[in-house]
Short mmCIF file of N, CA and C in Angstrom, two decimals:
data_model
loop_
_atom_site.label_atom_id
_atom_site.label_comp_id
_atom_site.label_asym_id
_atom_site.label_seq_id
_atom_site.Cartn_x
_atom_site.Cartn_y
_atom_site.Cartn_z
N UNK A 1 -12.08 117.73 -30.38
CA UNK A 1 -11.15 116.64 -30.60
C UNK A 1 -10.99 115.88 -29.29
N UNK A 2 -10.96 114.57 -29.37
CA UNK A 2 -10.87 113.75 -28.17
C UNK A 2 -9.51 113.05 -28.15
N UNK A 3 -8.46 113.80 -27.86
CA UNK A 3 -7.12 113.24 -27.82
C UNK A 3 -6.88 112.58 -26.48
N UNK A 4 -6.18 111.46 -26.50
CA UNK A 4 -5.95 110.75 -25.25
C UNK A 4 -4.58 110.10 -25.24
N UNK A 5 -3.90 110.26 -24.11
CA UNK A 5 -2.67 109.51 -23.89
C UNK A 5 -3.09 108.10 -23.53
N UNK A 6 -2.77 107.16 -24.40
CA UNK A 6 -3.14 105.77 -24.17
C UNK A 6 -2.25 105.16 -23.10
N UNK A 7 -0.97 105.50 -23.12
CA UNK A 7 -0.04 104.97 -22.13
C UNK A 7 1.38 104.94 -22.65
N UNK A 8 2.20 104.19 -21.94
CA UNK A 8 3.61 104.04 -22.29
C UNK A 8 3.94 102.56 -22.28
N UNK A 9 4.63 102.12 -23.33
CA UNK A 9 5.07 100.73 -23.39
C UNK A 9 6.59 100.69 -23.23
N UNK A 10 7.05 99.67 -22.54
CA UNK A 10 8.47 99.49 -22.28
C UNK A 10 8.97 98.23 -22.99
N UNK A 11 10.13 98.31 -23.60
CA UNK A 11 10.71 97.07 -24.14
C UNK A 11 11.16 96.20 -22.98
N UNK A 12 11.23 94.89 -23.19
CA UNK A 12 11.76 94.02 -22.14
C UNK A 12 13.16 94.46 -21.76
N UNK A 13 13.95 94.81 -22.78
CA UNK A 13 15.31 95.30 -22.59
C UNK A 13 15.58 96.29 -23.71
N UNK A 14 15.92 97.51 -23.34
CA UNK A 14 16.20 98.52 -24.37
C UNK A 14 17.52 98.18 -25.07
N UNK A 15 17.47 98.11 -26.39
CA UNK A 15 18.65 97.81 -27.18
C UNK A 15 19.40 99.11 -27.45
N UNK A 16 20.47 99.32 -26.73
CA UNK A 16 21.24 100.56 -26.88
C UNK A 16 22.30 100.45 -27.97
N UNK A 17 22.64 99.24 -28.37
CA UNK A 17 23.60 99.02 -29.45
C UNK A 17 22.83 99.04 -30.77
N UNK A 18 23.09 100.03 -31.65
CA UNK A 18 22.36 100.12 -32.92
C UNK A 18 22.41 98.83 -33.75
N UNK A 19 23.54 98.11 -33.71
CA UNK A 19 23.66 96.87 -34.48
C UNK A 19 22.69 95.81 -33.97
N UNK A 20 22.49 95.74 -32.66
CA UNK A 20 21.54 94.78 -32.10
C UNK A 20 20.10 95.15 -32.48
N UNK A 21 19.81 96.43 -32.49
CA UNK A 21 18.48 96.87 -32.91
C UNK A 21 18.24 96.51 -34.38
N UNK A 22 19.25 96.69 -35.22
CA UNK A 22 19.13 96.33 -36.63
C UNK A 22 18.92 94.83 -36.80
N UNK A 23 19.65 94.03 -36.03
CA UNK A 23 19.46 92.57 -36.08
C UNK A 23 18.03 92.21 -35.72
N UNK A 24 17.50 92.84 -34.68
CA UNK A 24 16.12 92.57 -34.25
C UNK A 24 15.13 92.92 -35.37
N UNK A 25 15.36 94.04 -36.04
CA UNK A 25 14.46 94.44 -37.13
C UNK A 25 14.56 93.46 -38.29
N UNK A 26 15.78 93.05 -38.63
CA UNK A 26 15.95 92.09 -39.73
C UNK A 26 15.32 90.75 -39.40
N UNK A 27 15.33 90.36 -38.14
CA UNK A 27 14.66 89.11 -37.74
C UNK A 27 13.15 89.27 -37.81
N UNK A 28 12.64 90.44 -37.49
CA UNK A 28 11.19 90.67 -37.46
C UNK A 28 10.58 90.80 -38.85
N UNK A 29 11.38 91.23 -39.83
CA UNK A 29 10.84 91.53 -41.16
C UNK A 29 11.54 90.66 -42.21
N UNK A 30 10.90 89.55 -42.60
CA UNK A 30 11.49 88.71 -43.63
C UNK A 30 11.71 89.52 -44.91
N UNK A 31 12.83 89.33 -45.53
CA UNK A 31 13.13 90.02 -46.78
C UNK A 31 13.84 91.35 -46.61
N UNK A 32 13.89 91.88 -45.39
CA UNK A 32 14.54 93.17 -45.19
C UNK A 32 16.03 93.09 -45.53
N UNK A 33 16.70 92.07 -45.07
CA UNK A 33 18.14 91.94 -45.30
C UNK A 33 18.48 91.94 -46.79
N UNK A 34 17.57 91.47 -47.63
CA UNK A 34 17.81 91.45 -49.08
C UNK A 34 17.88 92.87 -49.66
N UNK A 35 17.36 93.86 -48.94
CA UNK A 35 17.38 95.24 -49.41
C UNK A 35 18.62 96.01 -48.95
N UNK A 36 19.48 95.34 -48.18
CA UNK A 36 20.69 95.99 -47.66
C UNK A 36 21.54 96.54 -48.80
N UNK A 37 22.05 97.74 -48.58
CA UNK A 37 22.98 98.32 -49.54
C UNK A 37 24.30 97.54 -49.50
N UNK A 38 25.02 97.54 -50.60
CA UNK A 38 26.32 96.87 -50.63
C UNK A 38 27.40 97.74 -50.01
N UNK A 39 27.15 99.06 -49.94
CA UNK A 39 28.06 100.02 -49.30
C UNK A 39 27.19 101.06 -48.59
N UNK A 40 27.70 101.69 -47.55
CA UNK A 40 26.91 102.72 -46.86
C UNK A 40 26.41 103.79 -47.84
N UNK A 41 25.25 104.35 -47.54
CA UNK A 41 24.59 105.32 -48.43
C UNK A 41 25.41 106.56 -48.68
N UNK A 42 26.26 106.95 -47.75
CA UNK A 42 27.04 108.17 -47.91
C UNK A 42 26.29 109.42 -47.48
N UNK A 43 25.29 109.26 -46.65
CA UNK A 43 24.54 110.41 -46.13
C UNK A 43 25.48 111.24 -45.26
N UNK A 44 25.47 112.53 -45.47
CA UNK A 44 26.27 113.44 -44.65
C UNK A 44 25.42 113.80 -43.43
N UNK A 45 25.51 112.97 -42.42
CA UNK A 45 24.70 113.15 -41.22
C UNK A 45 25.04 114.46 -40.51
N UNK A 46 26.28 114.88 -40.60
CA UNK A 46 26.66 116.16 -39.96
C UNK A 46 25.89 117.31 -40.59
N UNK A 47 25.72 117.30 -41.92
CA UNK A 47 24.95 118.34 -42.59
C UNK A 47 23.47 118.28 -42.19
N UNK A 48 22.92 117.07 -42.15
CA UNK A 48 21.51 116.92 -41.75
C UNK A 48 21.31 117.41 -40.33
N UNK A 49 22.21 117.03 -39.44
CA UNK A 49 22.10 117.42 -38.04
C UNK A 49 22.32 118.92 -37.87
N UNK A 50 23.22 119.50 -38.65
CA UNK A 50 23.43 120.95 -38.59
C UNK A 50 22.17 121.67 -39.04
N UNK A 51 21.52 121.14 -40.07
CA UNK A 51 20.28 121.74 -40.55
C UNK A 51 19.16 121.66 -39.53
N UNK A 52 19.12 120.55 -38.79
CA UNK A 52 18.10 120.39 -37.75
C UNK A 52 18.46 121.16 -36.48
N UNK A 53 19.76 121.28 -36.24
CA UNK A 53 20.21 121.91 -34.99
C UNK A 53 20.29 120.93 -33.85
N UNK A 54 20.34 119.64 -34.15
CA UNK A 54 20.41 118.61 -33.12
C UNK A 54 20.96 117.33 -33.75
N UNK A 55 21.65 116.53 -32.95
CA UNK A 55 22.11 115.23 -33.41
C UNK A 55 20.94 114.27 -33.56
N UNK A 56 21.13 113.21 -34.30
CA UNK A 56 20.10 112.19 -34.48
C UNK A 56 20.54 110.89 -33.85
N UNK A 57 19.60 110.03 -33.46
CA UNK A 57 19.96 108.76 -32.84
C UNK A 57 20.80 107.86 -33.76
N UNK A 58 21.76 107.18 -33.16
CA UNK A 58 22.67 106.31 -33.91
C UNK A 58 21.95 105.18 -34.62
N UNK A 59 20.87 104.64 -34.03
CA UNK A 59 20.16 103.53 -34.68
C UNK A 59 19.49 104.00 -35.97
N UNK A 60 18.93 105.20 -35.96
CA UNK A 60 18.30 105.75 -37.16
C UNK A 60 19.35 106.00 -38.24
N UNK A 61 20.49 106.54 -37.86
CA UNK A 61 21.55 106.81 -38.84
C UNK A 61 22.07 105.49 -39.42
N UNK A 62 22.21 104.46 -38.61
CA UNK A 62 22.65 103.17 -39.12
C UNK A 62 21.61 102.60 -40.09
N UNK A 63 20.34 102.73 -39.76
CA UNK A 63 19.28 102.26 -40.66
C UNK A 63 19.37 102.99 -42.00
N UNK A 64 19.56 104.31 -41.97
CA UNK A 64 19.65 105.10 -43.20
C UNK A 64 20.90 104.82 -44.00
N UNK A 65 22.00 104.51 -43.33
CA UNK A 65 23.23 104.16 -44.03
C UNK A 65 23.15 102.78 -44.66
N UNK A 66 22.34 101.91 -44.08
CA UNK A 66 22.28 100.51 -44.49
C UNK A 66 21.20 100.23 -45.52
N UNK A 67 20.08 100.99 -45.46
CA UNK A 67 18.93 100.71 -46.32
C UNK A 67 18.46 101.96 -47.05
N UNK A 68 17.76 101.76 -48.18
CA UNK A 68 17.09 102.90 -48.81
C UNK A 68 15.86 103.27 -47.97
N UNK A 69 15.13 104.30 -48.39
CA UNK A 69 13.85 104.58 -47.73
C UNK A 69 13.01 103.31 -47.76
N UNK A 70 12.27 103.06 -46.70
CA UNK A 70 11.55 101.79 -46.55
C UNK A 70 10.07 102.02 -46.31
N UNK A 71 9.25 101.08 -46.81
CA UNK A 71 7.83 101.06 -46.51
C UNK A 71 7.52 99.67 -45.94
N UNK A 72 7.04 99.65 -44.71
CA UNK A 72 6.71 98.40 -44.03
C UNK A 72 5.22 98.12 -44.14
N UNK A 73 4.87 96.92 -44.63
CA UNK A 73 3.49 96.47 -44.68
C UNK A 73 2.56 97.39 -45.45
N UNK A 74 3.06 98.07 -46.48
CA UNK A 74 2.25 99.04 -47.25
C UNK A 74 1.58 100.05 -46.34
N UNK A 75 2.22 100.38 -45.21
CA UNK A 75 1.60 101.25 -44.21
C UNK A 75 2.53 102.31 -43.66
N UNK A 76 3.70 101.91 -43.18
CA UNK A 76 4.59 102.79 -42.44
C UNK A 76 5.83 103.11 -43.27
N UNK A 77 6.07 104.40 -43.51
CA UNK A 77 7.18 104.83 -44.37
C UNK A 77 8.26 105.51 -43.54
N UNK A 78 9.50 105.07 -43.75
CA UNK A 78 10.66 105.67 -43.08
C UNK A 78 11.58 106.17 -44.18
N UNK A 79 11.87 107.48 -44.16
CA UNK A 79 12.76 108.07 -45.15
C UNK A 79 14.01 108.64 -44.51
N UNK A 80 14.98 108.93 -45.33
CA UNK A 80 16.27 109.41 -44.87
C UNK A 80 16.69 110.58 -45.75
N UNK A 81 17.67 111.36 -45.30
CA UNK A 81 18.13 112.48 -46.12
C UNK A 81 18.73 111.99 -47.43
N UNK A 82 18.33 112.58 -48.56
CA UNK A 82 18.96 112.22 -49.83
C UNK A 82 20.40 112.72 -49.85
N UNK A 83 21.29 111.90 -50.35
CA UNK A 83 22.70 112.28 -50.44
C UNK A 83 22.82 113.55 -51.29
N UNK A 84 23.49 114.54 -50.73
CA UNK A 84 23.68 115.82 -51.41
C UNK A 84 22.60 116.85 -51.08
N UNK A 85 21.53 116.41 -50.43
CA UNK A 85 20.44 117.33 -50.08
C UNK A 85 20.10 117.25 -48.60
N UNK A 86 21.09 116.93 -47.79
CA UNK A 86 20.84 116.72 -46.37
C UNK A 86 20.29 117.97 -45.67
N UNK A 87 20.86 119.13 -45.98
CA UNK A 87 20.37 120.36 -45.33
C UNK A 87 18.95 120.68 -45.78
N UNK A 88 18.64 120.47 -47.05
CA UNK A 88 17.29 120.71 -47.55
C UNK A 88 16.30 119.76 -46.88
N UNK A 89 16.70 118.52 -46.69
CA UNK A 89 15.84 117.54 -45.99
C UNK A 89 15.54 118.04 -44.59
N UNK A 90 16.55 118.53 -43.90
CA UNK A 90 16.38 118.99 -42.53
C UNK A 90 15.52 120.25 -42.47
N UNK A 91 15.53 121.05 -43.51
CA UNK A 91 14.80 122.31 -43.51
C UNK A 91 13.36 122.16 -44.01
N UNK A 92 12.96 120.96 -44.47
CA UNK A 92 11.60 120.75 -44.99
C UNK A 92 10.59 120.93 -43.87
N UNK A 93 9.78 121.97 -43.94
CA UNK A 93 8.88 122.29 -42.83
C UNK A 93 7.54 121.56 -42.83
N UNK A 94 7.20 120.83 -43.89
CA UNK A 94 5.85 120.27 -44.01
C UNK A 94 5.42 119.45 -42.80
N UNK A 95 6.20 118.43 -42.45
CA UNK A 95 5.81 117.58 -41.32
C UNK A 95 5.79 118.37 -40.01
N UNK A 96 6.73 119.30 -39.83
CA UNK A 96 6.75 120.09 -38.60
C UNK A 96 5.55 121.02 -38.52
N UNK A 97 5.09 121.55 -39.65
CA UNK A 97 3.91 122.41 -39.65
C UNK A 97 2.66 121.61 -39.32
N UNK A 98 2.52 120.44 -39.91
CA UNK A 98 1.37 119.58 -39.60
C UNK A 98 1.42 119.19 -38.13
N UNK A 99 2.61 118.86 -37.64
CA UNK A 99 2.77 118.49 -36.25
C UNK A 99 2.44 119.65 -35.32
N UNK A 100 2.83 120.86 -35.69
CA UNK A 100 2.51 122.05 -34.87
C UNK A 100 1.00 122.21 -34.75
N UNK A 101 0.27 122.00 -35.84
CA UNK A 101 -1.19 122.08 -35.80
C UNK A 101 -1.76 121.00 -34.89
N UNK A 102 -1.23 119.79 -35.00
CA UNK A 102 -1.72 118.68 -34.17
C UNK A 102 -1.47 118.99 -32.70
N UNK A 103 -0.28 119.48 -32.37
CA UNK A 103 0.03 119.80 -30.97
C UNK A 103 -0.88 120.91 -30.45
N UNK A 104 -1.14 121.92 -31.29
CA UNK A 104 -2.00 123.02 -30.87
C UNK A 104 -3.44 122.57 -30.65
N UNK A 105 -3.90 121.62 -31.46
CA UNK A 105 -5.28 121.14 -31.35
C UNK A 105 -5.47 120.06 -30.30
N UNK A 106 -4.38 119.42 -29.91
CA UNK A 106 -4.48 118.30 -28.96
C UNK A 106 -4.99 118.80 -27.61
N UNK A 107 -6.01 118.13 -27.14
CA UNK A 107 -6.56 118.45 -25.82
C UNK A 107 -5.95 117.47 -24.82
N UNK A 108 -4.79 117.82 -24.34
CA UNK A 108 -4.07 116.94 -23.43
C UNK A 108 -3.76 117.67 -22.15
N UNK A 109 -3.59 116.89 -21.09
CA UNK A 109 -3.28 117.50 -19.80
C UNK A 109 -1.84 118.03 -19.77
N UNK A 110 -0.97 117.44 -20.56
CA UNK A 110 0.41 117.90 -20.67
C UNK A 110 0.56 118.52 -22.06
N UNK A 111 0.94 119.79 -22.14
CA UNK A 111 1.07 120.41 -23.46
C UNK A 111 2.13 119.71 -24.30
N UNK A 112 1.79 119.49 -25.55
CA UNK A 112 2.74 118.90 -26.49
C UNK A 112 3.32 120.01 -27.34
N UNK A 113 4.62 119.91 -27.59
CA UNK A 113 5.29 120.92 -28.41
C UNK A 113 6.09 120.21 -29.49
N UNK A 114 6.23 120.90 -30.59
CA UNK A 114 7.05 120.33 -31.65
C UNK A 114 8.49 120.79 -31.45
N UNK A 115 9.40 120.03 -31.99
CA UNK A 115 10.79 120.41 -32.01
C UNK A 115 10.89 121.71 -32.78
N UNK A 116 11.68 122.69 -32.38
CA UNK A 116 12.84 122.65 -31.50
C UNK A 116 12.58 123.03 -30.04
N UNK A 117 11.33 123.07 -29.62
CA UNK A 117 11.07 123.33 -28.20
C UNK A 117 11.77 122.26 -27.36
N UNK A 118 12.24 122.59 -26.17
CA UNK A 118 12.89 121.60 -25.31
C UNK A 118 11.97 120.39 -25.10
N UNK A 119 12.50 119.20 -25.41
CA UNK A 119 11.71 117.98 -25.30
C UNK A 119 10.67 117.83 -26.39
N UNK A 120 10.72 118.71 -27.41
CA UNK A 120 9.72 118.73 -28.47
C UNK A 120 9.72 117.47 -29.33
N UNK A 121 8.64 117.31 -30.07
CA UNK A 121 8.45 116.14 -30.92
C UNK A 121 9.04 116.38 -32.30
N UNK A 122 9.79 115.40 -32.79
CA UNK A 122 10.46 115.47 -34.09
C UNK A 122 10.07 114.24 -34.91
N UNK A 123 9.43 114.42 -36.08
CA UNK A 123 8.99 113.27 -36.88
C UNK A 123 10.15 112.47 -37.47
N UNK A 124 10.01 111.15 -37.50
CA UNK A 124 10.99 110.30 -38.17
C UNK A 124 10.33 109.32 -39.13
N UNK A 125 9.01 109.15 -39.04
CA UNK A 125 8.28 108.25 -39.95
C UNK A 125 6.81 108.65 -39.95
N UNK A 126 6.10 108.22 -40.98
CA UNK A 126 4.66 108.46 -41.08
C UNK A 126 3.99 107.20 -41.61
N UNK A 127 2.67 107.17 -41.48
CA UNK A 127 1.92 106.10 -42.13
C UNK A 127 1.15 106.70 -43.28
N UNK A 128 0.70 105.84 -44.17
CA UNK A 128 -0.11 106.31 -45.29
C UNK A 128 -1.52 106.65 -44.84
N UNK A 129 -1.82 106.42 -43.56
CA UNK A 129 -3.14 106.73 -43.01
C UNK A 129 -3.15 107.99 -42.16
N UNK A 130 -2.00 108.68 -42.06
CA UNK A 130 -1.94 109.93 -41.30
C UNK A 130 -1.43 109.80 -39.89
N UNK A 131 -0.81 108.68 -39.55
CA UNK A 131 -0.20 108.52 -38.23
C UNK A 131 1.22 109.08 -38.29
N UNK A 132 1.69 109.61 -37.15
CA UNK A 132 3.06 110.13 -37.06
C UNK A 132 3.84 109.34 -36.02
N UNK A 133 5.09 109.07 -36.37
CA UNK A 133 6.03 108.40 -35.47
C UNK A 133 7.11 109.42 -35.20
N UNK A 134 7.26 109.77 -33.93
CA UNK A 134 8.05 110.92 -33.54
C UNK A 134 9.07 110.53 -32.48
N UNK A 135 10.09 111.36 -32.36
CA UNK A 135 10.98 111.26 -31.22
C UNK A 135 10.54 112.31 -30.21
N UNK A 136 10.50 111.95 -28.95
CA UNK A 136 10.40 112.91 -27.87
C UNK A 136 11.84 113.26 -27.55
N UNK A 137 12.25 114.49 -27.84
CA UNK A 137 13.67 114.85 -27.88
C UNK A 137 14.28 115.22 -26.53
N UNK A 138 13.61 114.93 -25.46
CA UNK A 138 14.19 115.23 -24.14
C UNK A 138 15.22 114.19 -23.74
N UNK A 139 15.83 114.41 -22.61
CA UNK A 139 16.80 113.45 -22.09
C UNK A 139 18.23 113.89 -22.29
N UNK A 140 19.13 112.94 -22.13
CA UNK A 140 20.56 113.22 -22.16
C UNK A 140 21.17 113.21 -23.55
N UNK A 141 20.40 113.03 -24.58
CA UNK A 141 20.93 113.01 -25.94
C UNK A 141 20.07 112.16 -26.83
N UNK A 142 20.31 112.20 -28.14
CA UNK A 142 19.44 111.52 -29.09
C UNK A 142 19.32 110.01 -28.88
N UNK A 143 20.35 109.38 -28.37
CA UNK A 143 20.25 107.93 -28.17
C UNK A 143 19.38 107.58 -26.96
N UNK A 144 18.98 108.59 -26.20
CA UNK A 144 18.07 108.39 -25.07
C UNK A 144 16.63 108.77 -25.42
N UNK A 145 16.40 109.34 -26.61
CA UNK A 145 15.06 109.74 -27.00
C UNK A 145 14.14 108.53 -27.03
N UNK A 146 12.89 108.79 -26.77
CA UNK A 146 11.88 107.74 -26.87
C UNK A 146 10.98 108.03 -28.07
N UNK A 147 10.19 107.06 -28.42
CA UNK A 147 9.27 107.17 -29.55
C UNK A 147 7.90 107.60 -29.01
N UNK A 148 7.28 108.52 -29.72
CA UNK A 148 5.89 108.90 -29.45
C UNK A 148 5.11 108.65 -30.72
N UNK A 149 3.96 108.01 -30.58
CA UNK A 149 3.08 107.74 -31.71
C UNK A 149 1.88 108.65 -31.59
N UNK A 150 1.61 109.41 -32.65
CA UNK A 150 0.42 110.26 -32.73
C UNK A 150 -0.48 109.66 -33.81
N UNK A 151 -1.54 109.00 -33.38
CA UNK A 151 -2.39 108.31 -34.36
C UNK A 151 -3.40 109.26 -34.98
N UNK A 152 -3.87 108.87 -36.13
CA UNK A 152 -4.81 109.68 -36.90
C UNK A 152 -6.12 109.91 -36.15
N UNK A 153 -6.44 109.05 -35.19
CA UNK A 153 -7.71 109.19 -34.47
C UNK A 153 -7.57 110.05 -33.21
N UNK A 154 -6.39 110.62 -32.99
CA UNK A 154 -6.19 111.51 -31.84
C UNK A 154 -5.52 110.87 -30.65
N UNK A 155 -5.46 109.54 -30.61
CA UNK A 155 -4.76 108.87 -29.52
C UNK A 155 -3.25 109.02 -29.72
N UNK A 156 -2.53 109.05 -28.63
CA UNK A 156 -1.08 109.09 -28.71
C UNK A 156 -0.51 108.28 -27.57
N UNK A 157 0.71 107.79 -27.78
CA UNK A 157 1.35 106.94 -26.78
C UNK A 157 2.86 106.97 -26.95
N UNK A 158 3.52 106.50 -25.90
CA UNK A 158 4.98 106.50 -25.87
C UNK A 158 5.52 105.07 -25.85
N UNK A 159 6.73 104.96 -26.38
CA UNK A 159 7.49 103.70 -26.33
C UNK A 159 8.88 104.07 -25.84
N UNK A 160 9.30 103.47 -24.75
CA UNK A 160 10.56 103.82 -24.10
C UNK A 160 11.75 103.08 -24.71
N UNK A 161 11.90 103.19 -26.00
CA UNK A 161 13.01 102.59 -26.71
C UNK A 161 13.29 103.39 -27.97
N UNK A 162 14.28 102.96 -28.72
CA UNK A 162 14.67 103.65 -29.94
C UNK A 162 13.78 103.30 -31.11
N UNK A 163 13.94 104.07 -32.19
CA UNK A 163 13.10 103.93 -33.37
C UNK A 163 13.23 102.55 -34.04
N UNK A 164 14.45 102.05 -34.19
CA UNK A 164 14.65 100.78 -34.88
C UNK A 164 14.10 99.63 -34.04
N UNK A 165 14.32 99.67 -32.74
CA UNK A 165 13.75 98.65 -31.87
C UNK A 165 12.22 98.74 -31.88
N UNK A 166 11.68 99.94 -31.90
CA UNK A 166 10.24 100.13 -32.01
C UNK A 166 9.70 99.44 -33.25
N UNK A 167 10.33 99.68 -34.40
CA UNK A 167 9.90 99.04 -35.64
C UNK A 167 9.94 97.52 -35.52
N UNK A 168 11.03 97.00 -34.96
CA UNK A 168 11.18 95.55 -34.82
C UNK A 168 10.06 94.97 -33.96
N UNK A 169 9.77 95.61 -32.85
CA UNK A 169 8.77 95.07 -31.93
C UNK A 169 7.34 95.31 -32.44
N UNK A 170 7.09 96.44 -33.08
CA UNK A 170 5.76 96.70 -33.63
C UNK A 170 5.44 95.73 -34.75
N UNK A 171 6.35 95.61 -35.71
CA UNK A 171 6.12 94.74 -36.86
C UNK A 171 6.21 93.27 -36.45
N UNK A 172 7.12 92.96 -35.53
CA UNK A 172 7.27 91.59 -35.06
C UNK A 172 6.12 91.10 -34.19
N UNK A 173 5.30 92.03 -33.69
CA UNK A 173 4.12 91.64 -32.93
C UNK A 173 4.30 91.58 -31.42
N UNK A 174 5.48 91.93 -30.91
CA UNK A 174 5.65 91.88 -29.45
C UNK A 174 5.23 93.17 -28.77
N UNK A 175 4.88 94.18 -29.56
CA UNK A 175 4.44 95.47 -29.04
C UNK A 175 2.96 95.62 -29.35
N UNK A 176 2.19 96.05 -28.38
CA UNK A 176 0.76 96.31 -28.60
C UNK A 176 0.64 97.49 -29.56
N UNK A 177 -0.11 97.36 -30.65
CA UNK A 177 -0.16 98.44 -31.64
C UNK A 177 -1.16 99.55 -31.32
N UNK A 178 -1.48 99.77 -30.11
CA UNK A 178 -2.48 100.76 -29.69
C UNK A 178 -2.81 101.76 -30.79
N UNK A 179 -4.05 101.80 -31.19
CA UNK A 179 -4.58 102.76 -32.18
C UNK A 179 -4.00 102.60 -33.58
N UNK A 180 -3.21 101.59 -33.81
CA UNK A 180 -2.65 101.32 -35.13
C UNK A 180 -3.14 99.95 -35.58
N UNK A 181 -3.20 99.73 -36.89
CA UNK A 181 -3.52 98.38 -37.36
C UNK A 181 -2.31 97.47 -37.17
N UNK A 182 -2.54 96.18 -37.20
CA UNK A 182 -1.43 95.23 -37.21
C UNK A 182 -0.69 95.42 -38.53
N UNK A 183 0.62 95.54 -38.49
CA UNK A 183 1.41 95.80 -39.69
C UNK A 183 1.94 94.48 -40.25
N UNK A 184 1.67 94.25 -41.53
CA UNK A 184 2.19 93.03 -42.17
C UNK A 184 3.71 93.02 -42.13
N UNK A 185 4.27 91.86 -42.09
CA UNK A 185 5.73 91.70 -42.00
C UNK A 185 6.36 91.71 -43.38
N UNK A 186 6.01 92.71 -44.16
CA UNK A 186 6.59 92.87 -45.50
C UNK A 186 7.27 94.22 -45.58
N UNK A 187 8.16 94.35 -46.54
CA UNK A 187 8.89 95.61 -46.72
C UNK A 187 9.23 95.79 -48.18
N UNK A 188 9.32 97.04 -48.58
CA UNK A 188 9.84 97.37 -49.90
C UNK A 188 10.72 98.60 -49.76
N UNK A 189 11.73 98.64 -50.60
CA UNK A 189 12.61 99.80 -50.62
C UNK A 189 12.13 100.81 -51.65
N UNK A 190 12.42 102.06 -51.37
CA UNK A 190 11.99 103.12 -52.29
C UNK A 190 13.20 103.80 -52.91
#
C-alpha cells in the first residue's frame, strides 16, 4: 500500500462560532437552507457523547440539530444519532473497525490510531466511494479538533478547522480537494 500524507490545509480564518460555520455552509450549498428543520431534532447529545466517551464538536451538534442526515453532491454523507438511539449510534463499531484496519495497513511515518486512543481518529462522515472524513481528537477539546481525510486511494491529509467549515470550504471550492473529486454544490436530506 502506498499511503501518503499529502499535507495540511489551513482556513484563512478558523470559524470558532458554530453559527458562523453554518452560515458559511449555507452560503456554499444552494438549497441547503430549504432543508432546515422547523424545530431542533431533539438529539440527546449527552447520551451520544456518553456512549462515545467523549464530547463532540459544537458545530457538528448544531448541524445535526438543524438538519436531517445530509448527502452532498451525491458523494459525501453526514449522519447524526437517531433520536432515541443515541447510545446505539455511538456503539456502532463498523466504521471504527474499518478505520482500525486502515490505520494498521497505512504505511506512514507517524502511526495512525483510531479513537479512543489519545489523539485517535473518529469518523464523522464518509463518501460513497470509500473516503473517510475524521476528527483528529487531540488538543484541548472537541472544538479544537481538526479534520483528517483518508481517501480511498491511500492518501490522507489534514484540515486545521472544524467539520462544518471544512464542508463549506470543500464544497464551496476554496479548499483544494486533494485526492477527492470536486463535489457538486447540491444536497439532499435523508
